[in-house]
Amino acid sequence: MVLKTIEYDYLCKIVVIGDSGVGKSNLLSRYNKNEFSVGKLSTIGVEFSTKTLKIDNKLIKLQLWDTAGQEKYNSITESYYKGAIGALIVYNIADRNSFNNLEKWLKKFRENAHQDYGIMLVGNKSDLKEYREVSTLEGKQFAEKHYMQFIETSALDSNNVETAFNNLFNFIYYSLFKNKTMTLDINNNGNNNSNIMVGDCEPIQFDQRYTINKPVYDCC
Ligand SMILES: Nc1nc2c(ncn2[C@@H]2O[C@H](COP(=O)(O)OP(=O)(O)OP(=O)(O)O)[C@@H](O)[C@H]2O)c(=O)[nH]1
């Protein structure tokens, strides 16, 4: 008999999307390994990493899919959204074009992902202050209009990188398991939980481990 070790209670797939060069791979390597690289080659297709978090005594394994931003990979990367329940949509605050393309990325995600349980809009390269082309207010307003959280980060100097990922995971976790009312922490004031209002229903029941694909979502 083979005894299988339970490595996690739930597996969640999250994609990182946005134009080529906005810093998706570096945000992930900063978050996962505290590393930053200059001149790394563009991602080909997709790369992924995993992270396991313990929340409310549950082990949540996160699969973070780093997709290629280059147009030529568009048709294949869309297939990688399958089963995803959350996303970080990234633009570069010093590149107006990458901001103008956000609607396109959002549409692709909402059309191809399993479900939208949470999206974090990330304005990366906040260290490039003197080259800024997109104001913080524009970022916030876009996020509010499209029901996303918002944060500005720098993979270069690490500013807000951990907060961006952690706030998104918190948001998704509570949307999935507690079915609560939430207000978005658009200002990201640093306290991950202060904006979360817990509803009074039971956690959603799943019929097996890795069942994020078919959530029973009628508890309230
Ligand atoms: N100044 C600054 N440069 C950054 C930052 N993040 C990434 N970069 C640089 O931007 C370039 C592109 O970064 P990547 O992380 O490869 O971008 P990507 O979005 O993964 O690109 P694709 O793989 O082509 O989709 C690299 O030269 C990085 O060093 C940042 O926060 N600040």
PDB file of C-alpha atoms and ligand atoms in Angstrom:
ATOM      1  CA  MET A   1       0.000   0.000   0.000  1.00  0.00           C
ATOM      2  CA  VAL A   2       1.303   3.454  -0.872  1.00  0.00           C
ATOM      3  CA  LEU A   3       0.690   6.104   1.720  1.00  0.00           C
ATOM      4  CA  LYS A   4       0.450   9.503   0.126  1.00  0.00           C
ATOM      5  CA  THR A   5       1.606  12.491   2.109  1.00  0.00           C
ATOM      6  CA  ILE A   6      -0.867  15.330   2.007  1.00  0.00           C
ATOM      7  CA  GLU A   7       1.172  18.252   0.784  1.00  0.00           C
ATOM      8  CA  TYR A   8      -1.640  20.764   0.681  1.00  0.00           C
ATOM      9  CA  ASP A   9      -5.347  21.174   1.234  1.00  0.00           C
ATOM     10  CA  TYR A  10      -6.064  23.330  -1.796  1.00  0.00           C
ATOM     11  CA  LEU A  11      -4.267  24.122  -4.990  1.00  0.00           C
ATOM     12  CA  CYS A  12      -4.828  27.527  -6.607  1.00  0.00           C
ATOM     13  CA  LYS A  13      -3.572  28.606  -9.995  1.00  0.00           C
ATOM     14  CA  ILE A  14      -2.684  32.263 -10.437  1.00  0.00           C
ATOM     15  CA  VAL A  15      -1.370  33.798 -13.643  1.00  0.00           C
ATOM     16  CA  VAL A  16       0.909  36.804 -14.020  1.00  0.00           C
ATOM     17  CA  ILE A  17       0.102  38.661 -17.220  1.00  0.00           C
ATOM     18  CA  GLY A  18       0.867  41.941 -18.982  1.00  0.00           C
ATOM     19  CA  ASP A  19       2.970  43.345 -21.812  1.00  0.00           C
ATOM     20  CA  SER A  20       6.469  42.125 -22.521  1.00  0.00           C
ATOM     21  CA  GLY A  21       9.111  43.877 -20.416  1.00  0.00           C
ATOM     22  CA  VAL A  22       6.863  45.227 -17.659  1.00  0.00           C
ATOM     23  CA  GLY A  23       8.730  43.112 -15.107  1.00  0.00           C
ATOM     24  CA  LYS A  24       6.534  40.024 -14.526  1.00  0.00           C
ATOM     25  CA  SER A  25       9.436  37.568 -14.225  1.00  0.00           C
ATOM     26  CA  ASN A  26      11.358  39.878 -11.935  1.00  0.00           C
ATOM     27  CA  LEU A  27       8.366  40.433  -9.670  1.00  0.00           C
ATOM     28  CA  LEU A  28       8.126  36.663  -9.286  1.00  0.00           C
ATOM     29  CA  SER A  29      11.834  36.127  -8.733  1.00  0.00           C
ATOM     30  CA  ARG A  30      11.877  38.988  -6.206  1.00  0.00           C
ATOM     31  CA  TYR A  31       8.914  37.448  -4.375  1.00  0.00           C
ATOM     32  CA  ASN A  32      10.116  33.827  -4.555  1.00  0.00           C
ATOM     33  CA  LYS A  33      13.871  34.184  -4.191  1.00  0.00           C
ATOM     34  CA  ASN A  34      14.527  37.840  -3.417  1.00  0.00           C
ATOM     35  CA  GLU A  35      16.413  38.056  -6.711  1.00  0.00           C
ATOM     36  CA  PHE A  36      16.435  40.640  -9.490  1.00  0.00           C
ATOM     37  CA  SER A  37      18.061  40.332 -12.898  1.00  0.00           C
ATOM     38  CA  VAL A  38      18.902  42.864 -15.572  1.00  0.00           C
ATOM     39  CA  GLY A  39      18.811  41.732 -19.176  1.00  0.00           C
ATOM     40  CA  LYS A  40      17.131  38.373 -18.628  1.00  0.00           C
ATOM     41  CA  LEU A  41      15.725  36.940 -21.857  1.00  0.00           C
ATOM     42  CA  SER A  42      11.970  37.237 -22.403  1.00  0.00           C
ATOM     43  CA  THR A  43       9.864  34.377 -21.091  1.00  0.00           C
ATOM     44  CA  ILE A  44       9.093  31.786 -23.740  1.00  0.00           C
ATOM     45  CA  GLY A  45       5.555  30.466 -23.372  1.00  0.00           C
ATOM     46  CA  VAL A  46       5.263  30.022 -19.625  1.00  0.00           C
ATOM     47  CA  GLU A  47       7.304  29.304 -16.501  1.00  0.00           C
ATOM     48  CA  PHE A  48       5.853  28.458 -13.154  1.00  0.00           C
ATOM     49  CA  SER A  49       6.744  28.362  -9.513  1.00  0.00           C
ATOM     50  CA  THR A  50       4.875  27.250  -6.429  1.00  0.00           C
ATOM     51  CA  LYS A  51       4.442  28.618  -2.962  1.00  0.00           C
ATOM     52  CA  THR A  52       2.646  27.079  -0.009  1.00  0.00           C
ATOM     53  CA  LEU A  53       0.900  29.270   2.530  1.00  0.00           C
ATOM     54  CA  LYS A  54      -0.774  28.331   5.775  1.00  0.00           C
ATOM     55  CA  ILE A  55      -3.974  30.248   6.406  1.00  0.00           C
ATOM     56  CA  ASP A  56      -6.515  29.259   9.072  1.00  0.00           C
ATOM     57  CA  ASN A  57      -4.618  25.973   9.526  1.00  0.00           C
ATOM     58  CA  LYS A  58      -5.100  25.076   5.852  1.00  0.00           C
ATOM     59  CA  LEU A  59      -2.211  24.532   3.481  1.00  0.00           C
ATOM     60  CA  ILE A  60      -2.806  26.447   0.289  1.00  0.00           C
ATOM     61  CA  LYS A  61      -0.477  25.612  -2.556  1.00  0.00           C
ATOM     62  CA  LEU A  62      -0.226  28.428  -5.048  1.00  0.00           C
ATOM     63  CA  GLN A  63       0.912  27.784  -8.585  1.00  0.00           C
ATOM     64  CA  LEU A  64       2.201  31.054 -10.005  1.00  0.00           C
ATOM     65  CA  TRP A  65       2.291  31.011 -13.797  1.00  0.00           C
ATOM     66  CA  ASP A  66       4.619  33.550 -15.390  1.00  0.00           C
ATOM     67  CA  THR A  67       3.323  33.971 -18.938  1.00  0.00           C
ATOM     68  CA  ALA A  68       5.154  35.496 -21.889  1.00  0.00           C
ATOM     69  CA  GLY A  69       4.035  39.022 -22.739  1.00  0.00           C
ATOM     70  CA  GLN A  70       5.211  38.922 -26.329  1.00  0.00           C
ATOM     71  CA  GLU A  71       2.455  39.005 -28.980  1.00  0.00           C
ATOM     72  CA  LYS A  72       3.839  35.972 -30.795  1.00  0.00           C
ATOM     73  CA  TYR A  73       2.939  33.762 -27.811  1.00  0.00           C
ATOM     74  CA  ASN A  74      -0.627  35.080 -27.502  1.00  0.00           C
ATOM     75  CA  SER A  75      -2.395  32.012 -28.811  1.00  0.00           C
ATOM     76  CA  ILE A  76      -0.541  29.572 -26.582  1.00  0.00           C
ATOM     77  CA  THR A  77      -0.522  31.654 -23.445  1.00  0.00           C
ATOM     78  CA  GLU A  78      -4.308  31.980 -23.495  1.00  0.00           C
ATOM     79  CA  SER A  79      -4.514  28.228 -22.991  1.00  0.00           C
ATOM     80  CA  TYR A  80      -2.432  28.612 -19.831  1.00  0.00           C
ATOM     81  CA  TYR A  81      -5.231  30.641 -18.222  1.00  0.00           C
ATOM     82  CA  LYS A  82      -7.347  27.491 -18.013  1.00  0.00           C
ATOM     83  CA  GLY A  83      -8.166  26.650 -14.423  1.00  0.00           C
ATOM     84  CA  ALA A  84      -6.807  29.963 -13.120  1.00  0.00           C
ATOM     85  CA  ILE A  85      -8.750  31.664 -10.360  1.00  0.00           C
ATOM     86  CA  GLY A  86      -6.712  34.830  -9.924  1.00  0.00           C
ATOM     87  CA  ALA A  87      -4.212  37.074 -11.635  1.00  0.00           C
ATOM     88  CA  LEU A  88      -1.652  39.778 -11.275  1.00  0.00           C
ATOM     89  CA  ILE A  89      -2.027  42.081 -14.261  1.00  0.00           C
ATOM     90  CA  VAL A  90       1.136  44.102 -14.589  1.00  0.00           C
ATOM     91  CA  TYR A  91       1.988  47.342 -16.401  1.00  0.00           C
ATOM     92  CA  ASN A  92       5.035  49.580 -16.294  1.00  0.00           C
ATOM     93  CA  ILE A  93       4.368  53.036 -14.778  1.00  0.00           C
ATOM     94  CA  ALA A  94       6.992  54.449 -17.181  1.00  0.00           C
ATOM     95  CA  ASP A  95       5.336  52.992 -20.277  1.00  0.00           C
ATOM     96  CA  ARG A  96       1.910  54.358 -21.218  1.00  0.00           C
ATOM     97  CA  ASN A  97       1.473  51.678 -23.876  1.00  0.00           C
ATOM     98  CA  SER A  98       1.584  48.897 -21.317  1.00  0.00           C
ATOM     99  CA  PHE A  99      -1.170  50.725 -19.397  1.00  0.00           C
ATOM    100  CA  ASN A 100      -3.257  51.205 -22.561  1.00  0.00           C
ATOM    101  CA  ASN A 101      -3.120  47.440 -23.159  1.00  0.00           C
ATOM    102  CA  LEU A 102      -4.590  46.540 -19.761  1.00  0.00           C
ATOM    103  CA  GLU A 103      -8.153  46.139 -21.080  1.00  0.00           C
ATOM    104  CA  LYS A 104      -6.855  43.550 -23.538  1.00  0.00           C
ATOM    105  CA  TRP A 105      -5.164  41.510 -20.785  1.00  0.00           C
ATOM    106  CA  LEU A 106      -8.155  41.762 -18.507  1.00  0.00           C
ATOM    107  CA  LYS A 107     -10.491  40.573 -21.257  1.00  0.00           C
ATOM    108  CA  LYS A 108      -8.249  37.617 -22.098  1.00  0.00           C
ATOM    109  CA  PHE A 109      -8.133  36.603 -18.456  1.00  0.00           C
ATOM    110  CA  ARG A 110     -11.857  36.910 -17.845  1.00  0.00           C
ATOM    111  CA  GLU A 111     -12.647  35.012 -21.058  1.00  0.00           C
ATOM    112  CA  ASN A 112     -10.198  32.145 -20.550  1.00  0.00           C
ATOM    113  CA  ALA A 113      -9.701  31.657 -16.817  1.00  0.00           C
ATOM    114  CA  HIS A 114     -11.839  29.366 -14.741  1.00  0.00           C
ATOM    115  CA  GLN A 115     -13.184  32.131 -12.551  1.00  0.00           C
ATOM    116  CA  ASP A 116     -12.162  35.553 -11.323  1.00  0.00           C
ATOM    117  CA  TYR A 117     -11.761  35.296  -7.555  1.00  0.00           C
ATOM    118  CA  GLY A 118      -9.356  38.194  -7.410  1.00  0.00           C
ATOM    119  CA  ILE A 119      -7.099  40.318  -9.572  1.00  0.00           C
ATOM    120  CA  MET A 120      -4.295  42.590  -8.444  1.00  0.00           C
ATOM    121  CA  LEU A 121      -3.456  45.409 -10.837  1.00  0.00           C
ATOM    122  CA  VAL A 122       0.265  46.089 -10.459  1.00  0.00           C
ATOM    123  CA  GLY A 123       1.981  49.275 -11.633  1.00  0.00           C
ATOM    124  CA  ASN A 124       5.588  48.061 -11.632  1.00  0.00           C
ATOM    125  CA  LYS A 125       8.897  49.988 -11.894  1.00  0.00           C
ATOM    126  CA  SER A 126       7.824  52.582  -9.334  1.00  0.00           C
ATOM    127  CA  ASP A 127      11.524  53.357  -8.878  1.00  0.00           C
ATOM    128  CA  LEU A 128      11.540  55.044 -12.310  1.00  0.00           C
ATOM    129  CA  LYS A 129       9.958  58.177 -10.831  1.00  0.00           C
ATOM    130  CA  GLU A 130      11.459  60.637 -13.293  1.00  0.00           C
ATOM    131  CA  TYR A 131      10.173  58.623 -16.270  1.00  0.00           C
ATOM    132  CA  ARG A 132       6.653  58.117 -14.985  1.00  0.00           C
ATOM    133  CA  GLU A 133       3.974  58.194 -17.721  1.00  0.00           C
ATOM    134  CA  VAL A 134       1.016  56.825 -15.752  1.00  0.00           C
ATOM    135  CA  SER A 135      -0.080  58.526 -12.531  1.00  0.00           C
ATOM    136  CA  THR A 136      -0.976  56.584  -9.401  1.00  0.00           C
ATOM    137  CA  LEU A 137      -4.488  58.031  -9.602  1.00  0.00           C
ATOM    138  CA  GLU A 138      -5.014  56.642 -13.107  1.00  0.00           C
ATOM    139  CA  GLY A 139      -3.951  53.207 -11.893  1.00  0.00           C
ATOM    140  CA  LYS A 140      -6.336  53.384  -8.917  1.00  0.00           C
ATOM    141  CA  GLN A 141      -9.236  54.554 -11.058  1.00  0.00           C
ATOM    142  CA  PHE A 142      -8.699  51.808 -13.622  1.00  0.00           C
ATOM    143  CA  ALA A 143      -8.605  49.213 -10.844  1.00  0.00           C
ATOM    144  CA  GLU A 144     -11.770  50.546  -9.219  1.00  0.00           C
ATOM    145  CA  LYS A 145     -13.619  50.614 -12.512  1.00  0.00           C
ATOM    146  CA  HIS A 146     -12.742  46.982 -13.210  1.00  0.00           C
ATOM    147  CA  TYR A 147     -13.141  45.594  -9.673  1.00  0.00           C
ATOM    148  CA  MET A 148      -9.493  44.901  -9.012  1.00  0.00           C
ATOM    149  CA  GLN A 149      -7.096  45.631  -6.191  1.00  0.00           C
ATOM    150  CA  PHE A 150      -4.277  48.024  -6.979  1.00  0.00           C
ATOM    151  CA  ILE A 151      -0.682  48.525  -5.956  1.00  0.00           C
ATOM    152  CA  GLU A 152       2.501  50.069  -7.315  1.00  0.00           C
ATOM    153  CA  THR A 153       5.676  48.013  -6.938  1.00  0.00           C
ATOM    154  CA  SER A 154       9.324  47.936  -7.805  1.00  0.00           C
ATOM    155  CA  ALA A 155      10.950  44.586  -8.438  1.00  0.00           C
ATOM    156  CA  LEU A 156      14.242  46.518  -8.522  1.00  0.00           C
ATOM    157  CA  ASP A 157      14.133  47.956  -4.989  1.00  0.00           C
ATOM    158  CA  SER A 158      11.556  45.413  -3.653  1.00  0.00           C
ATOM    159  CA  ASN A 159       9.022  48.091  -2.779  1.00  0.00           C
ATOM    160  CA  ASN A 160       5.567  46.544  -2.153  1.00  0.00           C
ATOM    161  CA  VAL A 161       6.372  43.273  -3.955  1.00  0.00           C
ATOM    162  CA  GLU A 162       5.509  41.026  -1.035  1.00  0.00           C
ATOM    163  CA  THR A 163       2.434  43.093  -0.191  1.00  0.00           C
ATOM    164  CA  ALA A 164       1.164  42.772  -3.784  1.00  0.00           C
ATOM    165  CA  PHE A 165       1.245  38.964  -3.724  1.00  0.00           C
ATOM    166  CA  ASN A 166       0.085  38.583  -0.140  1.00  0.00           C
ATOM    167  CA  ASN A 167      -2.853  40.970  -0.513  1.00  0.00           C
ATOM    168  CA  LEU A 168      -3.987  39.099  -3.611  1.00  0.00           C
ATOM    169  CA  PHE A 169      -3.721  35.706  -1.879  1.00  0.00           C
ATOM    170  CA  ASN A 170      -5.672  36.986   1.111  1.00  0.00           C
ATOM    171  CA  PHE A 171      -8.329  38.388  -1.165  1.00  0.00           C
ATOM    172  CA  ILE A 172      -8.672  35.152  -3.144  1.00  0.00           C
ATOM    173  CA  TYR A 173      -8.651  33.002  -0.044  1.00  0.00           C
ATOM    174  CA  TYR A 174     -11.427  34.915   1.602  1.00  0.00           C
ATOM    175  CA  SER A 175     -13.460  35.104  -1.626  1.00  0.00           C
ATOM    176  CA  LEU A 176     -13.186  31.346  -2.050  1.00  0.00           C
ATOM    177  CA  PHE A 177     -13.564  30.043   1.437  1.00  0.00           C
ATOM    178  CA  LYS A 178     -15.458  32.553   3.481  1.00  0.00           C
ATOM    179  CA  ASN A 179     -17.739  34.052   0.867  1.00  0.00           C
ATOM    180  CA  LYS A 180     -17.561  37.400   2.538  1.00  0.00           C
ATOM    181  CA  THR A 181     -18.238  40.975   1.764  1.00  0.00           C
ATOM    182  CA  MET A 182     -15.014  42.809   1.087  1.00  0.00           C
ATOM    183  CA  THR A 183     -13.944  46.312   0.402  1.00  0.00           C
ATOM    184  CA  LEU A 184     -10.918  46.675  -1.821  1.00  0.00           C
ATOM    185  CA  ASP A 185      -7.773  48.016  -0.215  1.00  0.00           C
ATOM    186  CA  ILE A 186      -7.107  50.366  -3.075  1.00  0.00           C
ATOM    187  CA  ASN A 187      -4.679  52.422  -0.994  1.00  0.00           C
ATOM    188  CA  ASN A 188      -2.790  49.372   0.212  1.00  0.00           C
ATOM    189  CA  ASN A 189      -2.125  50.832   3.580  1.00  0.00           C
ATOM    190  CA  GLY A 190       0.037  47.914   4.599  1.00  0.00           C
ATOM    191  CA  ASN A 191      -2.338  46.044   6.861  1.00  0.00           C
ATOM    192  CA  ASN A 192      -3.327  42.966   4.892  1.00  0.00           C
ATOM    193  CA  ASN A 193      -6.402  42.058   6.863  1.00  0.00           C
ATOM    194  CA  SER A 194      -7.799  45.332   8.038  1.00  0.00           C
ATOM    195  CA  ASN A 195     -10.093  45.718   5.049  1.00  0.00           C
ATOM    196  CA  ILE A 196     -11.588  42.246   5.128  1.00  0.00           C
ATOM    197  CA  MET A 197     -15.009  41.897   6.640  1.00  0.00           C
ATOM    198  CA  VAL A 198     -15.846  38.340   7.537  1.00  0.00           C
ATOM    199  CA  GLY A 199     -19.292  37.140   6.540  1.00  0.00           C
ATOM    200  CA  ASP A 200     -21.230  34.713   8.682  1.00  0.00           C
ATOM    201  CA  CYS A 201     -21.472  31.671   6.401  1.00  0.00           C
ATOM    202  CA  GLU A 202     -19.549  28.407   6.541  1.00  0.00           C
ATOM    203  CA  PRO A 203     -16.480  27.825   4.391  1.00  0.00           C
ATOM    204  CA  ILE A 204     -17.349  26.514   0.936  1.00  0.00           C
ATOM    205  CA  GLN A 205     -17.187  22.715   0.784  1.00  0.00           C
ATOM    206  CA  PHE A 206     -15.055  20.978  -1.824  1.00  0.00           C
ATOM    207  CA  ASP A 207     -15.642  17.358  -2.745  1.00  0.00           C
ATOM    208  CA  GLN A 208     -11.947  16.494  -3.045  1.00  0.00           C
ATOM    209  CA  ARG A 209      -8.559  18.168  -2.698  1.00  0.00           C
ATOM    210  CA  TYR A 210      -7.695  19.985  -5.928  1.00  0.00           C
ATOM    211  CA  THR A 211     -11.241  20.938  -6.685  1.00  0.00           C
ATOM    212  CA  ILE A 212     -10.791  24.615  -7.251  1.00  0.00           C
ATOM    213  CA  ASN A 213     -12.075  23.845 -10.765  1.00  0.00           C
ATOM    214  CA  LYS A 214     -15.530  22.968  -9.508  1.00  0.00           C
ATOM    215  CA  PRO A 215     -16.278  24.972  -6.402  1.00  0.00           C
ATOM    216  CA  VAL A 216     -19.633  24.457  -4.735  1.00  0.00           C
ATOM    217  CA  TYR A 217     -20.474  28.064  -4.322  1.00  0.00           C
ATOM    218  CA  ASP A 218     -23.971  28.157  -2.936  1.00  0.00           C
ATOM    219  CA  CYS A 219     -23.405  28.268   0.769  1.00  0.00           C
ATOM    220  CA  CYS A 220     -24.928  31.731   1.211  1.00  0.00           C
TER     221      CYS A 220
HETATM  222  N1  LIG B   1      13.839  49.903 -13.127  1.00  0.00           N
HETATM  223  C1  LIG B   1      13.205  48.740 -13.063  1.00  0.00           C
HETATM  224  N2  LIG B   1      13.428  47.792 -13.991  1.00  0.00           N
HETATM  225  C2  LIG B   1      12.745  46.613 -13.891  1.00  0.00           C
HETATM  226  C3  LIG B   1      11.817  46.366 -12.854  1.00  0.00           C
HETATM  227  N3  LIG B   1      11.300  45.129 -13.038  1.00  0.00           N
HETATM  228  C4  LIG B   1      11.883  44.636 -14.141  1.00  0.00           C
HETATM  229  N4  LIG B   1      12.766  45.524 -14.655  1.00  0.00           N
HETATM  230  C5  LIG B   1      13.582  45.366 -15.870  1.00  0.00           C
HETATM  231  O1  LIG B   1      12.701  45.305 -16.991  1.00  0.00           O
HETATM  232  C6  LIG B   1      13.165  44.358 -17.945  1.00  0.00           C
HETATM  233  C7  LIG B   1      12.084  43.317 -18.224  1.00  0.00           C
HETATM  234  O2  LIG B   1      11.835  42.575 -17.055  1.00  0.00           O
HETATM  235  P1  LIG B   1      11.152  41.111 -17.085  1.00  0.00           P
HETATM  236  O3  LIG B   1      10.913  40.715 -15.676  1.00  0.00           O
HETATM  237  O4  LIG B   1      11.961  40.185 -17.914  1.00  0.00           O
HETATM  238  O5  LIG B   1       9.797  41.450 -17.864  1.00  0.00           O
HETATM  239  P2  LIG B   1       8.602  40.466 -18.294  1.00  0.00           P
HETATM  240  O6  LIG B   1       7.345  41.211 -18.087  1.00  0.00           O
HETATM  241  O7  LIG B   1       8.734  39.162 -17.590  1.00  0.00           O
HETATM  242  O8  LIG B   1       8.879  40.280 -19.853  1.00  0.00           O
HETATM  243  P3  LIG B   1       8.419  39.056 -20.856  1.00  0.00           P
HETATM  244  O9  LIG B   1       9.046  37.799 -20.328  1.00  0.00           O
HETATM  245  O10 LIG B   1       8.973  39.468 -22.200  1.00  0.00           O
HETATM  246  O11 LIG B   1       6.917  39.010 -20.875  1.00  0.00           O
HETATM  247  C8  LIG B   1      14.461  43.752 -17.365  1.00  0.00           C
HETATM  248  O12 LIG B   1      15.572  44.420 -17.931  1.00  0.00           O
HETATM  249  C9  LIG B   1      14.374  44.061 -15.882  1.00  0.00           C
HETATM  250  O13 LIG B   1      15.648  44.187 -15.300  1.00  0.00           O
HETATM  251  C10 LIG B   1      11.609  47.390 -11.875  1.00  0.00           C
HETATM  252  O14 LIG B   1      10.815  47.277 -10.929  1.00  0.00           O
HETATM  253  N5  LIG B   1      12.321  48.560 -12.031  1.00  0.00           N
END
